[in-house]
mmCIF file of C-alpha atoms and ligand atoms in Angstrom:
data_model
loop_
_atom_site.group_PDB
_atom_site.id
_atom_site.type_symbol
_atom_site.label_atom_id
_atom_site.label_comp_id
_atom_site.label_asym_id
_atom_site.label_seq_id
_atom_site.Cartn_x
_atom_site.Cartn_y
_atom_site.Cartn_z
ATOM 1 C CA MET A 17 -16.632 39.531 -22.322
ATOM 2 C CA GLU A 18 -14.588 40.555 -19.308
ATOM 3 C CA ASN A 19 -14.553 44.143 -18.113
ATOM 4 C CA ASN A 20 -12.517 46.233 -20.590
ATOM 5 C CA ALA A 21 -10.923 48.390 -17.931
ATOM 6 C CA THR A 22 -9.636 45.290 -16.087
ATOM 7 C CA ILE A 23 -8.093 43.965 -19.287
ATOM 8 C CA GLN A 24 -6.528 47.348 -20.083
ATOM 9 C CA ASN A 25 -5.003 47.491 -16.604
ATOM 10 C CA LEU A 26 -3.602 44.002 -16.923
ATOM 11 C CA LEU A 27 -2.123 44.798 -20.350
ATOM 12 C CA GLN A 28 -0.475 47.891 -18.953
ATOM 13 C CA ALA A 29 0.961 45.933 -16.046
ATOM 14 C CA LEU A 30 2.271 43.277 -18.446
ATOM 15 C CA GLU A 31 3.743 45.917 -20.749
ATOM 16 C CA HIS A 32 5.536 47.370 -17.727
ATOM 17 C CA LYS A 33 6.776 43.947 -16.627
ATOM 18 C CA TYR A 34 8.219 43.006 -20.017
ATOM 19 C CA SER A 35 9.667 46.449 -20.777
ATOM 20 C CA GLN A 36 11.741 46.163 -17.589
ATOM 21 C CA THR A 37 13.688 43.320 -19.209
ATOM 22 C CA GLY A 38 13.548 44.628 -22.789
ATOM 23 C CA GLN A 39 10.972 42.053 -23.909
ATOM 24 C CA SER A 40 8.034 42.584 -26.226
ATOM 25 C CA LEU A 41 4.499 42.320 -24.839
ATOM 26 C CA ALA A 42 3.171 41.198 -28.231
ATOM 27 C CA ALA A 43 5.660 38.327 -28.528
ATOM 28 C CA ASN A 44 4.823 37.112 -25.037
ATOM 29 C CA LEU A 45 1.059 37.336 -25.692
ATOM 30 C CA GLU A 46 1.542 35.281 -28.825
ATOM 31 C CA GLY A 47 3.402 32.701 -26.746
ATOM 32 C CA LEU A 48 0.411 32.583 -24.409
ATOM 33 C CA LEU A 49 -1.819 31.795 -27.367
ATOM 34 C CA HIS A 50 0.185 28.663 -28.173
ATOM 35 C CA LEU A 51 0.757 27.572 -24.593
ATOM 36 C CA ASP A 52 -1.060 24.363 -23.618
ATOM 37 C CA TYR A 53 -3.448 24.322 -20.620
ATOM 38 C CA LEU A 54 -1.817 23.204 -17.395
ATOM 39 C CA LYS A 55 -2.990 19.782 -16.214
ATOM 40 C CA TYR A 56 -3.010 18.461 -12.669
ATOM 41 C CA TRP A 57 -0.864 15.416 -13.438
ATOM 42 C CA ASP A 58 1.856 17.498 -15.111
ATOM 43 C CA TYR A 59 1.969 20.064 -12.342
ATOM 44 C CA ILE A 60 2.150 17.510 -9.511
ATOM 45 C CA HIS A 61 4.355 15.127 -11.536
ATOM 46 C CA VAL A 62 2.066 12.303 -10.501
ATOM 47 C CA ASP A 63 3.401 9.802 -13.027
ATOM 48 C CA THR A 64 7.001 10.356 -11.914
ATOM 49 C CA LEU A 65 6.006 10.269 -8.254
ATOM 50 C CA LEU A 66 4.321 6.906 -8.715
ATOM 51 C CA THR A 67 7.419 5.370 -10.305
ATOM 52 C CA LEU A 68 9.478 5.916 -7.167
ATOM 53 C CA GLN A 69 8.235 2.895 -5.191
ATOM 54 C CA LYS A 70 10.467 -0.039 -5.984
ATOM 55 C CA PRO A 71 10.280 -2.976 -3.543
ATOM 56 C CA LYS A 72 13.282 -5.289 -3.233
ATOM 57 C CA THR A 73 11.199 -8.375 -2.331
ATOM 58 C CA HIS A 74 7.838 -9.907 -3.255
ATOM 59 C CA PHE A 75 6.233 -9.258 0.174
ATOM 60 C CA PRO A 76 3.251 -6.908 -0.388
ATOM 61 C CA ASP A 77 3.763 -5.017 2.893
ATOM 62 C CA GLU A 78 7.172 -3.793 1.749
ATOM 63 C CA MET A 79 5.221 -1.327 -0.413
ATOM 64 C CA VAL A 80 3.578 0.098 2.736
ATOM 65 C CA PHE A 81 7.033 0.460 4.297
ATOM 66 C CA ILE A 82 8.515 2.300 1.302
ATOM 67 C CA ILE A 83 5.585 4.657 0.770
ATOM 68 C CA TYR A 84 5.324 5.614 4.419
ATOM 69 C CA HIS A 85 9.044 6.446 4.523
ATOM 70 C CA GLN A 86 8.612 8.586 1.423
ATOM 71 C CA ILE A 87 5.614 10.378 2.968
ATOM 72 C CA THR A 88 7.730 11.063 6.064
ATOM 73 C CA GLU A 89 10.611 12.451 3.988
ATOM 74 C CA LEU A 90 8.167 14.822 2.266
ATOM 75 C CA TYR A 91 6.928 16.057 5.642
ATOM 76 C CA PHE A 92 10.566 16.505 6.710
ATOM 77 C CA LYS A 93 11.018 18.640 3.596
ATOM 78 C CA LEU A 94 8.011 20.775 4.616
ATOM 79 C CA ILE A 95 9.491 21.230 8.094
ATOM 80 C CA LEU A 96 12.865 22.273 6.676
ATOM 81 C CA TRP A 97 11.119 24.655 4.296
ATOM 82 C CA GLU A 98 9.712 26.605 7.268
ATOM 83 C CA ILE A 99 12.926 26.462 9.310
ATOM 84 C CA GLU A 100 15.025 27.779 6.445
ATOM 85 C CA GLN A 101 12.701 30.749 5.998
ATOM 86 C CA ILE A 102 12.948 31.641 9.687
ATOM 87 C CA ALA A 103 16.750 31.325 9.514
ATOM 88 C CA SER A 104 16.903 33.733 6.580
ATOM 89 C CA TRP A 105 15.343 36.639 8.515
ATOM 90 C CA GLN A 106 17.549 39.542 9.613
ATOM 91 C CA GLU A 107 14.713 40.851 11.825
ATOM 92 C CA ILE A 108 12.300 38.525 13.619
ATOM 93 C CA SER A 109 8.629 39.174 12.979
ATOM 94 C CA THR A 110 6.988 37.450 15.958
ATOM 95 C CA PRO A 111 3.564 36.792 14.339
ATOM 96 C CA GLU A 112 5.338 35.065 11.443
ATOM 97 C CA TYR A 113 7.721 33.179 13.733
ATOM 98 C CA LEU A 114 4.751 31.854 15.702
ATOM 99 C CA GLU A 115 2.814 30.960 12.573
ATOM 100 C CA LYS A 116 5.723 28.977 11.178
ATOM 101 C CA ILE A 117 6.383 27.027 14.366
ATOM 102 C CA GLN A 118 2.660 26.211 14.480
ATOM 103 C CA ARG A 119 2.898 24.914 10.929
ATOM 104 C CA ILE A 120 5.885 22.760 11.859
ATOM 105 C CA ASN A 121 3.919 21.385 14.801
ATOM 106 C CA ARG A 122 1.038 20.502 12.498
ATOM 107 C CA TYR A 123 3.407 18.510 10.302
ATOM 108 C CA ILE A 124 5.033 16.675 13.204
ATOM 109 C CA LYS A 125 1.646 15.822 14.704
ATOM 110 C CA ALA A 126 0.442 14.496 11.358
ATOM 111 C CA LEU A 127 3.477 12.182 11.353
ATOM 112 C CA VAL A 128 3.011 11.026 14.921
ATOM 113 C CA ASN A 129 -0.715 10.485 14.459
ATOM 114 C CA SER A 130 -0.194 8.440 11.310
ATOM 115 C CA PHE A 131 2.682 6.324 12.614
ATOM 116 C CA GLU A 132 0.260 3.450 13.288
ATOM 117 C CA ILE A 133 0.512 2.780 9.557
ATOM 118 C CA MET A 134 3.908 1.414 10.577
ATOM 119 C CA SER A 135 3.462 0.249 14.143
ATOM 120 C CA VAL A 136 0.351 -1.871 13.560
ATOM 121 C CA GLY A 137 -0.201 -1.608 9.817
ATOM 122 C CA MET A 138 2.030 -4.375 8.506
ATOM 123 C CA GLN A 139 2.096 -8.143 9.038
ATOM 124 C CA ALA A 140 4.925 -8.847 11.447
ATOM 125 C CA GLU A 141 5.815 -12.088 9.639
ATOM 126 C CA GLN A 142 6.261 -10.244 6.349
ATOM 127 C CA PHE A 143 8.147 -7.369 7.972
ATOM 128 C CA LYS A 144 10.709 -9.610 9.619
ATOM 129 C CA LYS A 145 11.477 -11.203 6.258
ATOM 130 C CA PHE A 146 11.605 -8.226 3.899
ATOM 131 C CA ARG A 147 13.518 -6.127 6.438
ATOM 132 C CA MET A 148 16.410 -8.578 6.221
ATOM 133 C CA ALA A 149 16.672 -7.920 2.500
ATOM 134 C CA LEU A 150 17.193 -4.215 3.160
ATOM 135 C CA LEU A 151 20.226 -4.487 5.445
ATOM 136 C CA PRO A 152 22.273 -2.443 6.242
ATOM 137 C CA ALA A 153 20.004 0.478 5.231
ATOM 138 C CA SER A 154 18.082 2.190 8.035
ATOM 139 C CA GLY A 155 15.909 5.255 8.678
ATOM 140 C CA PHE A 156 18.868 6.158 10.864
ATOM 141 C CA GLN A 157 20.372 7.314 7.549
ATOM 142 C CA SER A 158 17.655 9.926 6.947
ATOM 143 C CA ALA A 159 19.688 13.058 6.216
ATOM 144 C CA GLN A 160 16.676 15.353 6.437
ATOM 145 C CA PHE A 161 16.005 14.188 10.001
ATOM 146 C CA ARG A 162 19.566 15.260 10.914
ATOM 147 C CA LEU A 163 19.201 18.571 9.051
ATOM 148 C CA ILE A 164 16.056 19.356 11.044
ATOM 149 C CA GLU A 165 18.018 18.698 14.233
ATOM 150 C CA ILE A 166 20.986 20.849 13.153
ATOM 151 C CA ALA A 167 18.807 23.742 11.974
ATOM 152 C CA SER A 168 16.611 23.694 15.090
ATOM 153 C CA THR A 169 19.113 24.051 17.893
ATOM 154 C CA ASP A 170 22.690 24.767 18.920
ATOM 155 C CA PHE A 171 25.048 21.987 17.910
ATOM 156 C CA VAL A 172 26.023 21.395 21.522
ATOM 157 C CA ASN A 173 22.476 20.206 22.285
ATOM 158 C CA LEU A 174 22.942 17.320 19.848
ATOM 159 C CA LEU A 175 26.047 15.912 21.489
ATOM 160 C CA SER A 176 26.101 12.704 23.478
ATOM 161 C CA ALA A 177 25.522 13.573 27.122
ATOM 162 C CA ASP A 178 29.004 12.571 28.373
ATOM 163 C CA PHE A 179 30.817 14.732 25.799
ATOM 164 C CA ARG A 180 28.432 17.668 26.327
ATOM 165 C CA ALA A 181 29.755 17.944 29.860
ATOM 166 C CA LYS A 182 33.365 18.133 28.601
ATOM 167 C CA ILE A 183 33.248 20.853 25.976
ATOM 168 C CA THR A 184 35.109 24.128 26.452
ATOM 169 C CA PRO A 185 34.863 27.440 24.554
ATOM 170 C CA SER A 186 37.727 26.267 22.316
ATOM 171 C CA THR A 187 35.986 23.034 21.208
ATOM 172 C CA THR A 188 35.429 23.373 17.470
ATOM 173 C CA THR A 189 32.284 22.412 15.610
ATOM 174 C CA ALA A 190 34.279 19.748 13.751
ATOM 175 C CA GLU A 191 35.359 18.211 17.079
ATOM 176 C CA MET A 192 31.792 18.330 18.326
ATOM 177 C CA TYR A 193 30.571 16.615 15.179
ATOM 178 C CA GLU A 194 32.607 13.528 16.095
ATOM 179 C CA HIS A 195 30.557 13.294 19.303
ATOM 180 C CA ILE A 196 27.094 13.904 17.940
ATOM 181 C CA TYR A 197 24.680 11.564 19.703
ATOM 182 C CA TRP A 198 23.761 9.384 16.741
ATOM 183 C CA LYS A 199 27.364 8.475 15.959
ATOM 184 C CA LYS A 200 27.825 7.128 19.441
ATOM 185 C CA GLY A 201 24.680 5.037 19.107
ATOM 186 C CA ALA A 202 26.142 3.312 16.054
ATOM 187 C CA THR A 203 29.680 2.745 17.384
ATOM 188 C CA GLU A 204 30.915 -0.203 19.450
ATOM 189 C CA ALA A 205 31.859 1.175 22.870
ATOM 190 C CA GLU A 206 34.838 -1.179 23.421
ATOM 191 C CA THR A 207 36.491 -1.122 20.011
ATOM 192 C CA GLY A 208 35.302 2.261 18.659
ATOM 193 C CA LYS A 209 34.325 0.453 15.456
ATOM 194 C CA LYS A 210 31.563 2.179 13.502
ATOM 195 C CA THR A 211 28.692 0.150 12.035
ATOM 196 C CA ILE A 212 28.630 -0.086 8.255
ATOM 197 C CA THR A 213 25.337 1.870 8.340
ATOM 198 C CA LEU A 214 27.127 4.763 10.012
ATOM 199 C CA GLN A 215 30.155 4.505 7.708
ATOM 200 C CA HIS A 216 27.936 4.805 4.612
ATOM 201 C CA PHE A 217 26.048 7.707 6.155
ATOM 202 C CA GLU A 218 29.209 9.619 6.991
ATOM 203 C CA GLU A 219 30.721 9.067 3.548
ATOM 204 C CA LYS A 220 27.674 10.556 1.898
ATOM 205 C CA TYR A 221 26.641 13.356 4.236
ATOM 206 C CA SER A 222 29.343 14.469 6.701
ATOM 207 C CA THR A 223 30.394 17.435 4.545
ATOM 208 C CA THR A 224 26.791 18.632 4.265
ATOM 209 C CA PHE A 225 26.149 18.224 7.995
ATOM 210 C CA LEU A 226 29.223 20.254 8.896
ATOM 211 C CA GLU A 227 28.294 22.959 6.393
ATOM 212 C CA TRP A 228 24.851 23.155 7.961
ATOM 213 C CA ALA A 229 26.318 23.316 11.464
ATOM 214 C CA TYR A 230 28.301 26.423 10.454
ATOM 215 C CA LYS A 231 25.467 27.901 8.415
ATOM 216 C CA PHE A 232 22.912 27.628 11.221
ATOM 217 C CA ARG A 233 25.205 28.400 14.159
ATOM 218 C CA ASP A 234 23.810 31.910 14.650
ATOM 219 C CA LYS A 235 20.410 31.523 13.034
ATOM 220 C CA ASN A 236 18.967 28.151 14.002
ATOM 221 C CA LEU A 237 15.425 28.195 15.445
ATOM 222 C CA TYR A 238 16.733 28.483 19.010
ATOM 223 C CA GLN A 239 19.090 31.367 18.186
ATOM 224 C CA GLN A 240 16.350 33.205 16.285
ATOM 225 C CA PHE A 241 14.036 32.702 19.276
ATOM 226 C CA LYS A 242 16.629 34.213 21.608
ATOM 227 C CA LYS A 243 16.459 37.450 19.608
ATOM 228 C CA ILE A 244 12.802 37.889 20.652
ATOM 229 C CA SER A 245 12.170 40.171 23.600
ATOM 230 C CA PRO A 246 10.389 38.596 26.611
ATOM 231 C CA GLN A 247 8.287 41.762 26.572
ATOM 232 C CA ASP A 248 6.875 40.942 23.148
ATOM 233 C CA GLU A 249 3.167 40.145 23.458
ATOM 234 C CA LEU A 250 3.710 36.891 21.511
ATOM 235 C CA TYR A 251 6.686 35.762 23.598
ATOM 236 C CA LYS A 252 4.632 33.356 25.737
ATOM 237 C CA PRO A 253 2.670 31.766 22.872
ATOM 238 C CA ILE A 254 6.001 31.338 21.031
ATOM 239 C CA CYS A 255 7.546 29.609 24.067
ATOM 240 C CA GLU A 256 4.520 27.304 24.193
ATOM 241 C CA ALA A 257 4.753 26.522 20.482
ATOM 242 C CA LEU A 258 8.482 25.760 20.756
ATOM 243 C CA ARG A 259 7.903 23.480 23.734
ATOM 244 C CA GLU A 260 5.237 21.711 21.719
ATOM 245 C CA MET A 261 7.654 21.262 18.818
ATOM 246 C CA ASP A 262 10.388 19.923 21.111
ATOM 247 C CA TYR A 263 7.994 17.508 22.769
ATOM 248 C CA TRP A 264 6.329 16.211 19.604
ATOM 249 C CA PHE A 265 9.561 15.816 17.624
ATOM 250 C CA ASN A 266 11.873 14.525 20.337
ATOM 251 C CA VAL A 267 9.442 12.596 22.549
ATOM 252 C CA GLU A 268 6.187 11.739 20.765
ATOM 253 C CA TRP A 269 7.708 10.917 17.375
ATOM 254 C CA ALA A 270 10.439 8.905 19.055
ATOM 255 C CA LEU A 271 7.819 6.995 21.070
ATOM 256 C CA ALA A 272 5.602 6.299 18.059
ATOM 257 C CA HIS A 273 8.702 5.023 16.323
ATOM 258 C CA LEU A 274 9.844 2.951 19.283
ATOM 259 C CA LYS A 275 6.426 1.279 19.316
ATOM 260 C CA SER A 276 7.164 -0.095 15.823
ATOM 261 C CA ALA A 277 10.535 -1.408 16.902
ATOM 262 C CA VAL A 278 8.925 -3.104 19.912
ATOM 263 C CA ARG A 279 6.356 -4.794 17.684
ATOM 264 C CA TYR A 280 8.670 -5.960 14.904
ATOM 265 C CA LEU A 281 12.120 -6.229 16.418
ATOM 266 C CA ARG A 282 11.420 -8.300 19.501
ATOM 267 C CA GLU A 283 10.904 -12.000 19.881
ATOM 268 C CA LYS A 284 9.845 -13.679 23.132
ATOM 269 C CA GLY A 285 10.294 -10.321 24.868
ATOM 270 C CA LYS A 286 13.940 -9.971 23.712
ATOM 271 C CA PRO A 287 15.311 -7.556 21.094
ATOM 272 C CA ILE A 288 16.401 -9.159 17.821
ATOM 273 C CA ASP A 289 19.072 -7.834 15.479
ATOM 274 C CA ALA A 290 18.043 -4.356 14.466
ATOM 275 C CA THR A 291 18.719 -2.541 11.257
ATOM 276 C CA GLY A 292 21.674 -0.250 11.705
ATOM 277 C CA GLY A 293 23.219 -2.427 14.410
ATOM 278 C CA THR A 294 22.403 -0.119 17.322
ATOM 279 C CA ASN A 295 21.175 -1.528 20.585
ATOM 280 C CA TRP A 296 17.801 0.012 19.784
ATOM 281 C CA THR A 297 16.275 -0.553 23.232
ATOM 282 C CA LYS A 298 18.931 1.884 24.489
ATOM 283 C CA TYR A 299 19.159 4.050 21.379
ATOM 284 C CA LEU A 300 15.562 4.868 20.462
ATOM 285 C CA PRO A 301 13.975 5.791 23.833
ATOM 286 C CA PRO A 302 13.917 9.592 24.172
ATOM 287 C CA ASN A 303 14.961 9.514 27.823
ATOM 288 C CA PHE A 304 18.283 7.861 26.944
ATOM 289 C CA GLN A 305 19.409 10.361 24.299
ATOM 290 C CA LYS A 306 17.726 13.385 25.937
ATOM 291 C CA ILE A 307 17.796 15.410 22.762
ATOM 292 C CA ILE A 308 16.130 18.695 23.676
ATOM 293 C CA PHE A 309 16.152 21.519 21.143
ATOM 294 C CA PHE A 310 15.130 24.352 23.477
ATOM 295 C CA PRO A 311 16.502 23.446 26.932
ATOM 296 C CA SER A 312 15.890 26.833 28.569
ATOM 297 C CA LEU A 313 12.136 26.333 28.069
ATOM 298 C CA TRP A 314 11.986 23.241 30.300
ATOM 299 C CA SER A 315 12.323 22.756 34.041
ATOM 300 C CA GLU A 316 15.048 20.433 35.395
ATOM 301 C CA THR A 317 12.421 17.821 36.315
ATOM 302 C CA GLU A 318 10.872 17.934 32.871
ATOM 303 C CA LYS A 319 14.301 17.465 31.288
ATOM 304 C CA THR A 320 15.168 14.565 33.591
ATOM 305 C CA GLU A 321 11.875 12.797 32.858
ATOM 306 C CA TRP A 322 11.815 13.382 29.038
ATOM 307 C CA GLY A 323 9.337 10.623 28.207
ATOM 308 C CA ARG A 324 10.731 8.163 30.769
ATOM 309 C CA LYS A 325 7.384 6.911 32.147
ATOM 310 C CA LYS A 326 5.949 6.207 28.718
ATOM 311 C CA VAL A 327 9.093 4.333 27.672
ATOM 312 C CA GLU A 328 8.957 2.154 30.773
ATOM 313 C CA GLU A 329 5.305 1.316 30.057
ATOM 314 C CA MET A 330 6.180 0.409 26.484
ATOM 315 C CA LEU A 331 9.283 -1.675 27.085
ATOM 316 C CA GLY A 332 7.716 -3.387 30.090
HETATM 317 C C1 HEM B 5 8.353 -0.641 11.244
HETATM 318 C C2 HEM B 5 8.857 0.558 11.186
HETATM 319 C C3 HEM B 5 10.203 0.962 11.723
HETATM 320 C C4 HEM B 5 11.082 0.264 12.528
HETATM 321 C C5 HEM B 5 10.924 -1.115 13.122
HETATM 322 C C6 HEM B 5 12.231 1.119 12.732
HETATM 323 C C7 HEM B 5 13.352 0.790 13.474
HETATM 324 C C8 HEM B 5 14.414 1.622 13.737
HETATM 325 C C9 HEM B 5 15.566 1.290 14.548
HETATM 326 C C10 HEM B 5 15.816 -0.039 15.227
HETATM 327 C C11 HEM B 5 16.349 2.395 14.595
HETATM 328 C C12 HEM B 5 17.680 2.535 15.388
HETATM 329 C C13 HEM B 5 18.820 2.609 14.444
HETATM 330 C C14 HEM B 5 19.064 1.275 13.816
HETATM 331 O O1 HEM B 5 19.395 0.306 14.519
HETATM 332 O O2 HEM B 5 18.909 1.218 12.595
HETATM 333 C C15 HEM B 5 15.718 3.425 13.813
HETATM 334 C C16 HEM B 5 16.199 4.703 13.663
HETATM 335 C C17 HEM B 5 15.591 5.678 12.894
HETATM 336 N N1 HEM B 5 14.497 5.507 12.079
HETATM 337 FE FE1 HEM B 5 13.267 3.928 12.065
HETATM 338 N N2 HEM B 5 12.019 2.306 12.078
HETATM 339 C C18 HEM B 5 10.788 2.240 11.440
HETATM 340 C C19 HEM B 5 10.204 3.211 10.661
HETATM 341 C C20 HEM B 5 10.764 4.434 10.373
HETATM 342 C C21 HEM B 5 10.185 5.422 9.522
HETATM 343 C C22 HEM B 5 8.857 5.330 8.789
HETATM 344 C C23 HEM B 5 11.044 6.463 9.470
HETATM 345 C C24 HEM B 5 10.846 7.705 8.663
HETATM 346 C C25 HEM B 5 11.792 8.262 7.945
HETATM 347 C C26 HEM B 5 12.169 6.143 10.322
HETATM 348 C C27 HEM B 5 13.232 6.974 10.580
HETATM 349 C C28 HEM B 5 14.220 6.711 11.481
HETATM 350 C C29 HEM B 5 15.172 7.704 11.947
HETATM 351 C C30 HEM B 5 15.226 9.170 11.545
HETATM 352 C C31 HEM B 5 16.012 7.063 12.849
HETATM 353 C C32 HEM B 5 17.120 7.709 13.678
HETATM 354 C C33 HEM B 5 16.490 8.249 14.966
HETATM 355 C C34 HEM B 5 17.525 8.943 15.856
HETATM 356 O O3 HEM B 5 18.704 8.905 15.567
HETATM 357 O O4 HEM B 5 17.107 9.522 16.884
HETATM 358 N N3 HEM B 5 11.960 4.907 10.838
HETATM 359 N N4 HEM B 5 14.543 2.929 13.305
#
């Protein structure tokens, strides 16, 4: 029998809780009596989760491809979960800010360190065949990846480099959105024609992306960081953690990803038709796009380099 006093205290607390909303303690205790025990599989929704993998072809490795994308999307959700909490703060608590960026870094590193499941973990012959059946879908169309970008930094830092140089104080967010770097990557330079992959993506998500751009304009990770005093004792560790995030998301993840493209999307040293129709040898390398979330934390040389040496080694 549990300690009587403990039970009395709990009953009192429950009585207080239910009386606040005009409910009866007795009725709720009776409900508890009939309530079934919670089981792991119900709580985690394991059965539902395991129905979500539906290959389009008979190649076994397509299952690896689907599941790893789903794992990545769940990690993206974890990252957004932390970013949204930081954005909601009126006052910045530096220990919590640091803790959350460190969590984000843990998630990104887990993704980078497991990317070999993709880059070496499938049979190239199978990949090249089942990938054709999935056209024109592409990870390029991952909305959560774009939301992480929008919620991490000022919109201007996501623009293609040539347009970034042209903006003025009167350039609106909607105008900037037309020049976001990933749109350019999926548009024919001569004709201005957008790939079908981009057209589908815009139809589904442009409204959401613009809403997020407005919502996070003054409270994205970078803006929240700028509210921290350089005199704060955690200022330096926070700068380090943000640099780590920038580097692992925008350089290391991109490189791990590029390694997969090099393995599966090249034949006899030449790129073959990619997924979303981008010239991926120009699109995926981090030093071409130069997406940097926290530019004031990097030196000019570091920004110019931005993974260049590693890309050159990889592309040969
Ligand atoms: C064998 C594995 C993979 C290959 C060969 C590959 C290939 C590509 C290529 C060629 C692109 C450029 C856009 C295009 O032409 O479609 C791209 C973009 C992208 N992929 Fe993958 N991908 C792989 C795995 C993944 C995984 C597991 C994810 C996780 C969600 C992912 C997410 C993305 C994202 C977010 C982009 C856009 C990146 C940006 O705009 O900076 N990819 N991928």
